[in-house]
Coordinates of C-alpha atoms and ligand atoms in Angstrom, one line a residue:
X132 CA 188.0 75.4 -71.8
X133 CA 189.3 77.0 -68.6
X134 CA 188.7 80.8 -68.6
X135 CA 192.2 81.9 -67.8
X136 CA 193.9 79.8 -70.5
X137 CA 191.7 81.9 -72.9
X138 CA 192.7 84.9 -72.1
X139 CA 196.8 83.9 -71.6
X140 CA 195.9 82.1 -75.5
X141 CA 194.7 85.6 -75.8
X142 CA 197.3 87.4 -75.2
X143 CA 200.0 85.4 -76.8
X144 CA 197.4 85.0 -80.1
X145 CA 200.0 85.7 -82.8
X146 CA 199.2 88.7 -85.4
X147 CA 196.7 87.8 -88.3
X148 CA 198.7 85.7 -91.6
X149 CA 198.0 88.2 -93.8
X150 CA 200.2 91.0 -92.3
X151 CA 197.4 93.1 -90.8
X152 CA 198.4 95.0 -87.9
X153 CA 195.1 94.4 -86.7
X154 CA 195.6 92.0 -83.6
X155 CA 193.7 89.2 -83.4
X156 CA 190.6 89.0 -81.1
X157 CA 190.9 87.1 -78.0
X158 CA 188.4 83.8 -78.3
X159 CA 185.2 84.3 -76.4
X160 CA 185.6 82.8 -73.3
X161 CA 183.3 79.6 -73.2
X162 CA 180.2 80.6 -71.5
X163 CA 179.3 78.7 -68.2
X164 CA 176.7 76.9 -67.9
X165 CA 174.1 77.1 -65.0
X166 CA 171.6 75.2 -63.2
X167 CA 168.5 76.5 -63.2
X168 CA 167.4 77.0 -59.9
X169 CA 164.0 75.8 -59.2
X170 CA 162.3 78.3 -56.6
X171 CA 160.2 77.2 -54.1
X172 CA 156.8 78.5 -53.1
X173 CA 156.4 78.5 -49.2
X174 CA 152.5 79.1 -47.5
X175 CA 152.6 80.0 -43.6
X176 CA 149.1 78.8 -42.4
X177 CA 148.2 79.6 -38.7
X178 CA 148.8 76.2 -36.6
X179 CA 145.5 77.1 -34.4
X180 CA 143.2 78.5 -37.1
X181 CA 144.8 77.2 -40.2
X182 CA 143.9 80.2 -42.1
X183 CA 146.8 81.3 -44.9
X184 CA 149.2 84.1 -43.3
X185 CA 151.6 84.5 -45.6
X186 CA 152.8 83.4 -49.3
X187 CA 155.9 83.6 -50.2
X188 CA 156.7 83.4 -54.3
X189 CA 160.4 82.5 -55.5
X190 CA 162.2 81.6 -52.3
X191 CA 165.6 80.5 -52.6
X192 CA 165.5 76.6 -51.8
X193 CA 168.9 77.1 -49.9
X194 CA 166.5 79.8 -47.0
X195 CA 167.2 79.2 -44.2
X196 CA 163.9 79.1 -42.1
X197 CA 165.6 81.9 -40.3
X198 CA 165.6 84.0 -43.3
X199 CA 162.0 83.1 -43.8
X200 CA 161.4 83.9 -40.6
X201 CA 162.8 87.3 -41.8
X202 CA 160.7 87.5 -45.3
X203 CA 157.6 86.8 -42.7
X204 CA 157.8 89.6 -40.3
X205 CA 158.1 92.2 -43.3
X206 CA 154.3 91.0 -44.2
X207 CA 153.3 91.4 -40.4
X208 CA 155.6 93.7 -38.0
X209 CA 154.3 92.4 -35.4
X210 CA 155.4 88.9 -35.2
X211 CA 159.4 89.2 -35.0
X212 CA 161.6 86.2 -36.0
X213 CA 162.6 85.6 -32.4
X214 CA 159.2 85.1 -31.3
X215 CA 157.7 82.7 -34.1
X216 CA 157.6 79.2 -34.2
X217 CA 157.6 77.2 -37.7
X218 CA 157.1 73.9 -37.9
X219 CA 156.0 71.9 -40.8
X220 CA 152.9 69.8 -38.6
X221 CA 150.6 72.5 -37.1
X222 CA 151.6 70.2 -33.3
X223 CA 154.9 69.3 -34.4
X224 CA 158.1 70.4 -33.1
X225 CA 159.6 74.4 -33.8
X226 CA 162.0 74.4 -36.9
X227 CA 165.2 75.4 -36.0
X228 CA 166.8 78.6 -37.4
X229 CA 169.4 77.3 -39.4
X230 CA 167.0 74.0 -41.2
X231 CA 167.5 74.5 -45.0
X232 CA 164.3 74.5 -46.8
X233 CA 165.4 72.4 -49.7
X234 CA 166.8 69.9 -47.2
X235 CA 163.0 69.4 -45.5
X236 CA 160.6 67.0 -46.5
X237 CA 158.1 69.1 -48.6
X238 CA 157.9 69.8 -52.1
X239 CA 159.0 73.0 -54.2
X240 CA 155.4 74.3 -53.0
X241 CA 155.9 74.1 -49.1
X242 CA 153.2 74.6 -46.0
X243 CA 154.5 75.6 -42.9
X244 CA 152.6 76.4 -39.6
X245 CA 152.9 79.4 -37.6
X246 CA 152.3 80.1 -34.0
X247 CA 152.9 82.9 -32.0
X248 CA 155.5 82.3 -28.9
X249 CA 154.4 85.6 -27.5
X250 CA 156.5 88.7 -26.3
X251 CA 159.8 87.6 -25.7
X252 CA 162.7 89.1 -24.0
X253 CA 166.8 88.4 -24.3
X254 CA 168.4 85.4 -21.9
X255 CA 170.4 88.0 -20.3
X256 CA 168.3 90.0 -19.1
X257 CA 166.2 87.6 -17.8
X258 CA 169.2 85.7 -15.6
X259 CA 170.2 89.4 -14.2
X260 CA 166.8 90.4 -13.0
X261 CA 167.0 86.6 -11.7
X262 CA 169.7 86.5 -9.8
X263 CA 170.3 90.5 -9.2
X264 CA 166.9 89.9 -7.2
X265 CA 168.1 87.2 -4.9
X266 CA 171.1 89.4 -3.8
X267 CA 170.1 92.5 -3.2
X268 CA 166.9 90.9 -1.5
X269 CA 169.0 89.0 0.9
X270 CA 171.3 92.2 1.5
X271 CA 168.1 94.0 2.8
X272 CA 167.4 91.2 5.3
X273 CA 171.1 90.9 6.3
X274 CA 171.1 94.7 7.1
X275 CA 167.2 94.7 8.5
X276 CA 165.9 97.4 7.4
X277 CA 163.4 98.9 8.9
X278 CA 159.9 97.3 8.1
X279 CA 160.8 93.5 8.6
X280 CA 161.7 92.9 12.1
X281 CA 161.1 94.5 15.8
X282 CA 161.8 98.3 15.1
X283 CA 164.4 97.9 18.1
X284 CA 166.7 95.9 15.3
X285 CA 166.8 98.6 12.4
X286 CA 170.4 98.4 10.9
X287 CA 171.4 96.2 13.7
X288 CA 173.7 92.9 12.4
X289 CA 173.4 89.7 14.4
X290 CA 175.8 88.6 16.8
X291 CA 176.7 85.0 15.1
X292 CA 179.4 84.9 12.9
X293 CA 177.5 81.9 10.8
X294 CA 174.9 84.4 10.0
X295 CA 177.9 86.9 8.2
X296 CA 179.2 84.0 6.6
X297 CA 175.9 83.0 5.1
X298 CA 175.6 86.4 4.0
X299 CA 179.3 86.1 2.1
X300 CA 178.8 82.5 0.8
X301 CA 175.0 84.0 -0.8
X302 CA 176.2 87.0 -2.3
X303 CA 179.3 85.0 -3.6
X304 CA 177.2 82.9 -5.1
X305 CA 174.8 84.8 -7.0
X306 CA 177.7 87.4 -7.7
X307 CA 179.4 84.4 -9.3
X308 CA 175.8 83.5 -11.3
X309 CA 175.9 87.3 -12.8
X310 CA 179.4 87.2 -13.9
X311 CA 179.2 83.8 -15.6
X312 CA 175.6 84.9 -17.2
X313 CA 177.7 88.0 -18.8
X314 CA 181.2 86.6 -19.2
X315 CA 181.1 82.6 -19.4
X316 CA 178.3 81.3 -20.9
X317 CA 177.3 81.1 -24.8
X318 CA 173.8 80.4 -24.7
X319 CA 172.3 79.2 -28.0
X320 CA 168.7 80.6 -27.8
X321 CA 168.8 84.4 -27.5
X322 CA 165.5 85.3 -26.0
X323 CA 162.8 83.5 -24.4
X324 CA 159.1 84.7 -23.4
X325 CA 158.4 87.5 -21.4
X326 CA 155.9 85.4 -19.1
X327 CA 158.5 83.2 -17.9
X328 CA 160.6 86.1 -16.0
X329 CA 157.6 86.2 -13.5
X330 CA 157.4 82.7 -12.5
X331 CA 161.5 82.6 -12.5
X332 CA 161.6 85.6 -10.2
X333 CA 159.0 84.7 -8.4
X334 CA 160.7 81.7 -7.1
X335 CA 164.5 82.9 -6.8
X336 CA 163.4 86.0 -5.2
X337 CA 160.8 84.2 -3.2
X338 CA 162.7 81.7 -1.8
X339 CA 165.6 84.0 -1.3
X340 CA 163.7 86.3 1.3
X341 CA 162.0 83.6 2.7
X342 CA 165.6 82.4 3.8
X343 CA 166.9 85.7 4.3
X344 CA 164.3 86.2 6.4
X345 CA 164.9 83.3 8.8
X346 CA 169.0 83.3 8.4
X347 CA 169.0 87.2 9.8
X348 CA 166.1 86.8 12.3
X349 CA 167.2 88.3 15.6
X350 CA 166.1 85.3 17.0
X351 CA 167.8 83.0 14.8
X352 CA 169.9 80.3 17.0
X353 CA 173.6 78.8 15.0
X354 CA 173.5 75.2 14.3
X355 CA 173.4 72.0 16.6
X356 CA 177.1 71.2 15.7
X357 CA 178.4 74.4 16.3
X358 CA 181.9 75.5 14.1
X359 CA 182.6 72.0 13.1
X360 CA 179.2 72.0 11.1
X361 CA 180.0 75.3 9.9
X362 CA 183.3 74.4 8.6
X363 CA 182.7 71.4 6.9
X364 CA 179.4 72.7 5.5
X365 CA 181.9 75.6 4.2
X366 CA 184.1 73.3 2.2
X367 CA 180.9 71.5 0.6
X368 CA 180.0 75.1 -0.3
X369 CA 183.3 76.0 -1.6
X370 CA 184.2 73.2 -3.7
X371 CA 180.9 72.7 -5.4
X372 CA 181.2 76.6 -6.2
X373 CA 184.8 75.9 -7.7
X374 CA 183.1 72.4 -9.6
X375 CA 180.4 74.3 -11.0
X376 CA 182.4 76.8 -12.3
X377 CA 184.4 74.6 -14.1
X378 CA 182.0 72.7 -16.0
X379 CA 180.4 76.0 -17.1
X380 CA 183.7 77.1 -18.5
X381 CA 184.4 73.5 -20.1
X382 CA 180.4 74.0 -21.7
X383 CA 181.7 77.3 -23.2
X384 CA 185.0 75.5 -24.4
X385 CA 182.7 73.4 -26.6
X386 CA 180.9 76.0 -28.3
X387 CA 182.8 78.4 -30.6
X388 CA 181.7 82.1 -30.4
X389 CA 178.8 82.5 -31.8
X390 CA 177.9 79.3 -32.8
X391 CA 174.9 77.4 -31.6
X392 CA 176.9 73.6 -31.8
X393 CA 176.5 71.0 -29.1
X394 CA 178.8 68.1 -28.5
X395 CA 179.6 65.8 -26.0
X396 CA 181.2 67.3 -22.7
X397 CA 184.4 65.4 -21.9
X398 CA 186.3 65.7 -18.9
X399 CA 189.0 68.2 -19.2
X400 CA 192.6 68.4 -17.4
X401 CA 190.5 70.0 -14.5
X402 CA 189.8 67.4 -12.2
X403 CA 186.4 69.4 -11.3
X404 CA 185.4 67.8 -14.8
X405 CA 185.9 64.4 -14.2
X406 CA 182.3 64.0 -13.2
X407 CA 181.8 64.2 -16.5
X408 CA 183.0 60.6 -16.8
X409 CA 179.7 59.8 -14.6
X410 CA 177.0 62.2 -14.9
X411 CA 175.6 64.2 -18.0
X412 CA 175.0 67.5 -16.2
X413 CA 177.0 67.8 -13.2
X414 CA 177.2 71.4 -13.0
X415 CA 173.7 70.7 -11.7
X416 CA 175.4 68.4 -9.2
X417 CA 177.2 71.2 -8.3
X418 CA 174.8 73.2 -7.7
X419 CA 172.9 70.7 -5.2
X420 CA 176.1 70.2 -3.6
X421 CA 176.2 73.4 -3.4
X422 CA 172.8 74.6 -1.7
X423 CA 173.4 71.0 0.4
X424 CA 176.5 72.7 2.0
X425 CA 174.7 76.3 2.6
X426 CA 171.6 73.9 4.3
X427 CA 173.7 72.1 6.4
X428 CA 175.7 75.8 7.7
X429 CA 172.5 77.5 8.2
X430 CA 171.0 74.8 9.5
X431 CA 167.4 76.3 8.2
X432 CA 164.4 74.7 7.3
X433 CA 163.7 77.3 4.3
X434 CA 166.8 76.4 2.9
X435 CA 166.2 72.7 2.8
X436 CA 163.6 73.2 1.1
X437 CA 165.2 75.3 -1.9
X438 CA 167.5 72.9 -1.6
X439 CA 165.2 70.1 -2.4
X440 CA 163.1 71.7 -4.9
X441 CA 165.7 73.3 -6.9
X442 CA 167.2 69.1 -6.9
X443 CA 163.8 68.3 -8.5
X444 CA 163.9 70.7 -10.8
X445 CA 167.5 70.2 -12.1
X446 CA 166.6 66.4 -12.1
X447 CA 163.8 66.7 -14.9
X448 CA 165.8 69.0 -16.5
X449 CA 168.9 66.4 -16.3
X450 CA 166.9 63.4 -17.6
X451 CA 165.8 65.6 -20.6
X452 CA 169.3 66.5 -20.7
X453 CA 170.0 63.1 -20.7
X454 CA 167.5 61.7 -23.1
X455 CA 168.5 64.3 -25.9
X456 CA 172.3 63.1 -25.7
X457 CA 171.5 59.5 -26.4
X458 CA 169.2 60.5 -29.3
X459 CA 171.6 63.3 -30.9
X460 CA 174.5 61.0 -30.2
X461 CA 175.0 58.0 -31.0
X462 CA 178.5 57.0 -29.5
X463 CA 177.5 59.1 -26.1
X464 CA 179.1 57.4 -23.1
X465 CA 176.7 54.9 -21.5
X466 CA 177.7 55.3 -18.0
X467 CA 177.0 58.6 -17.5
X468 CA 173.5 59.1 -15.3
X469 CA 171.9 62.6 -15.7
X470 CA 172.4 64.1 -12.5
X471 CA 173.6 61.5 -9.7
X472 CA 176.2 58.7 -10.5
X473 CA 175.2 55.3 -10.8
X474 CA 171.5 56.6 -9.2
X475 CA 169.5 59.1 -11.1
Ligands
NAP852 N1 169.2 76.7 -8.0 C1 168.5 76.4 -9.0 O1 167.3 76.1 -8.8 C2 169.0 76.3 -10.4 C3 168.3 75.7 -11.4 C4 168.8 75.7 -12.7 C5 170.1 76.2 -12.9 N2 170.8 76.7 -11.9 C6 172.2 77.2 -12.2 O2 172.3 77.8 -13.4 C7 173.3 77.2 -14.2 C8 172.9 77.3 -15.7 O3 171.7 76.6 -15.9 P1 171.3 76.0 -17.3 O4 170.1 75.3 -17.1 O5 171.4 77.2 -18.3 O6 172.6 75.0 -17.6 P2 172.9 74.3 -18.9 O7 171.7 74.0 -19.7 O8 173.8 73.2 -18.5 O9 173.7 75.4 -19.8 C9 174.8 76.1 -19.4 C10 175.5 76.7 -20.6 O10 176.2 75.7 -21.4 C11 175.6 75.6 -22.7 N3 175.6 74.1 -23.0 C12 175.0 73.1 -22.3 N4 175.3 71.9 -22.9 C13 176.0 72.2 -24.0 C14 176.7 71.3 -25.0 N5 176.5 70.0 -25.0 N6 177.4 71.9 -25.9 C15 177.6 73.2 -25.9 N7 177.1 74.1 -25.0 C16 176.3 73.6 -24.0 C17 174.2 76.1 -22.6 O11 173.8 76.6 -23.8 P3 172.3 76.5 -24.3 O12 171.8 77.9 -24.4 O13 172.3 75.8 -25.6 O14 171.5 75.7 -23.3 C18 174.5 77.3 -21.6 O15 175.0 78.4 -22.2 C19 173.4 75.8 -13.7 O16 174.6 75.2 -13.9 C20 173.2 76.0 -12.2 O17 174.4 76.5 -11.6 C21 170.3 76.8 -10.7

């Protein structure tokens, strides 16, 4: 019987036939029944050494391997949540967060490996020290400060307006990359490890004073083409800066805040989007286009190359891109290329 027609039965219960003022007692409400709950038992072995870490007694089958995660660090404090990785095959893929353990192919007594991802740091931090590097690197070299060329040119600026211009559209750029690293995007992974900020900086701050260097060099001549090259290399830069900002804000439109979802980019009413239609990741279109337009304004070799292998790099990241939206989705548009229309 329901519970709250007992207790309005209850209450309207009429007084006992014999007279008594006694009122009568409400009916017990019917007792629900429950299903017992068959706990799991979950082992963490070491994936390299397969010795037993951990054993867990009674765990919850609806855990999240998050929260197991969480029930693992309390036995060893120095292995945080953010920087294990379980999987259930000691080579297989990392467990994501949010897998349910009843929902995983193992029994109510589970194995899962461990392995250590090393010190880790957050995404933020690692994109500022990134791409704070680049601009204050370049700034040094725009103002030449003492140290890096001829004494005679300390705090000296160059007498070619393409040069203060480069300067603008660099600074814009990575300016632009802070904000949208604080403000715009919703990244799904919070942290990754520490050794990876040395090799990122290590190539954005590289390759920025390596330009720098050559862009600000008192000897530095404008190029071939004069303004005309300037001006449409400008309007490259510029619209690929506005294209890539808008796909990074139609990314974020896809994810609610604080959610870690993924779905299929469509093009918006923006018609920066519509590359959408033809490419999987054309924010890293933009960005080509983008380092294509500061090449051809410069006109300087250092930058050709950043241009070309930053367009490597975003390519295999693309096609991995690319691959992982045909597998996740089945109805994903088949026209779209990763990074190039109709090419690549
Ligand atoms: N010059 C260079 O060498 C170079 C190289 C690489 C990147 N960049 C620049 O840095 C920017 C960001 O790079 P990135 O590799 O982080 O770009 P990305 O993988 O396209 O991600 C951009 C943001 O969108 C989110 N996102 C991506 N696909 C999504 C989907 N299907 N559903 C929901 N959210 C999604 C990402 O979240 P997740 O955290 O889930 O990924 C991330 O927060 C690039 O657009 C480019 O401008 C420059």
């Amino acid at each position: 019987m329901d519970i709250n027609l007992v207790a309005l039965e209850a209450k309207q219960a009429p007084k006992k036939a014999n007279g008594s003022k006694r009122p009568v007692k409400p009916a017990k409400p019917a007792k629900k029944t429950k299903k017992a709950v068959v706990f799991f038992e979950v082992e963490i072995l070491c994936a390299k050494t397969k010795d037993k870490l951990c054993f867990l007694d009674k765990v919850d089958p609806n855990s999240t391997i998050g929260e197991i995660k969480a029930m693992f660090h309390k036995s060893h404090p120095q292995w945080y949540p953010a920087r294990q990785s379980i999987r259930l095959d000691a080579k297989g893929k990392s467990l994501k967060d949010e897998d349910i353990l009843q929902n995983l192919p193992v029994g109510t007594t589970a194995t899962l490996y461990f392995r250590d991802l090393g010190a880790q740091i957050s995404w933020v931090t690692v994109f500022l020290t990134e791409y704070g590097g680049p601009l204050l690197l370049y700034l040094m070299f725009y103002f030449r400060v003492p140290f890096i060329y001829n004494t005679k040119y300390d705090f000296t600026t160059s007498k070619h307006w393409v040069v203060h211009l480069a300067c603008m559209c660099h600074s814009f750029h990575y300016v632009k990359r802070l904000l949208e690293t604080l403000f715009v995007h919703r990244f799904s992974h919070g942290t990754m490890p520490l050794r990876n900020i040395f090799k990122n900086c290590t190539y954005y701050w590289g390759f920025s004073a390596w330009m720098a260097y050559y862009i600000n060099h008192p000897l530095y001549t404008p190029p071939a083409y004069g303004e005309q090259q300037v001006q449409l290399a400008l309007i490259i830069f510029l619209f690929c800066q506005i294209g890539n900002f808008s796909i990074h804000i139609a990314l974020r439109n896809l994810r609610p805040p604080g959610s870690k979802a993924r779905k299929i980019p469509y093009p918006t009413k923006n018609p920066f989007t519509w590359l959408f239609l033809l490419v999987s990741c054309p924010n890293y279109t933009y960005e080509v286009g983008s380092w294509v337009g500061f090449t051809l304004m410069t006109q300087c070799l250092p930058v050709a190359f950043f241009t070309l292998v930053g367009f490597i790099q975003m390519m295999i990241w693309a096609k991995g891109k690319h691959r992982s939206y045909l597998k996740e989705f089945r109805d994903y548009p088949r026209l779209r290329s990763p990074i190039l229309p109709f090419m690549l």
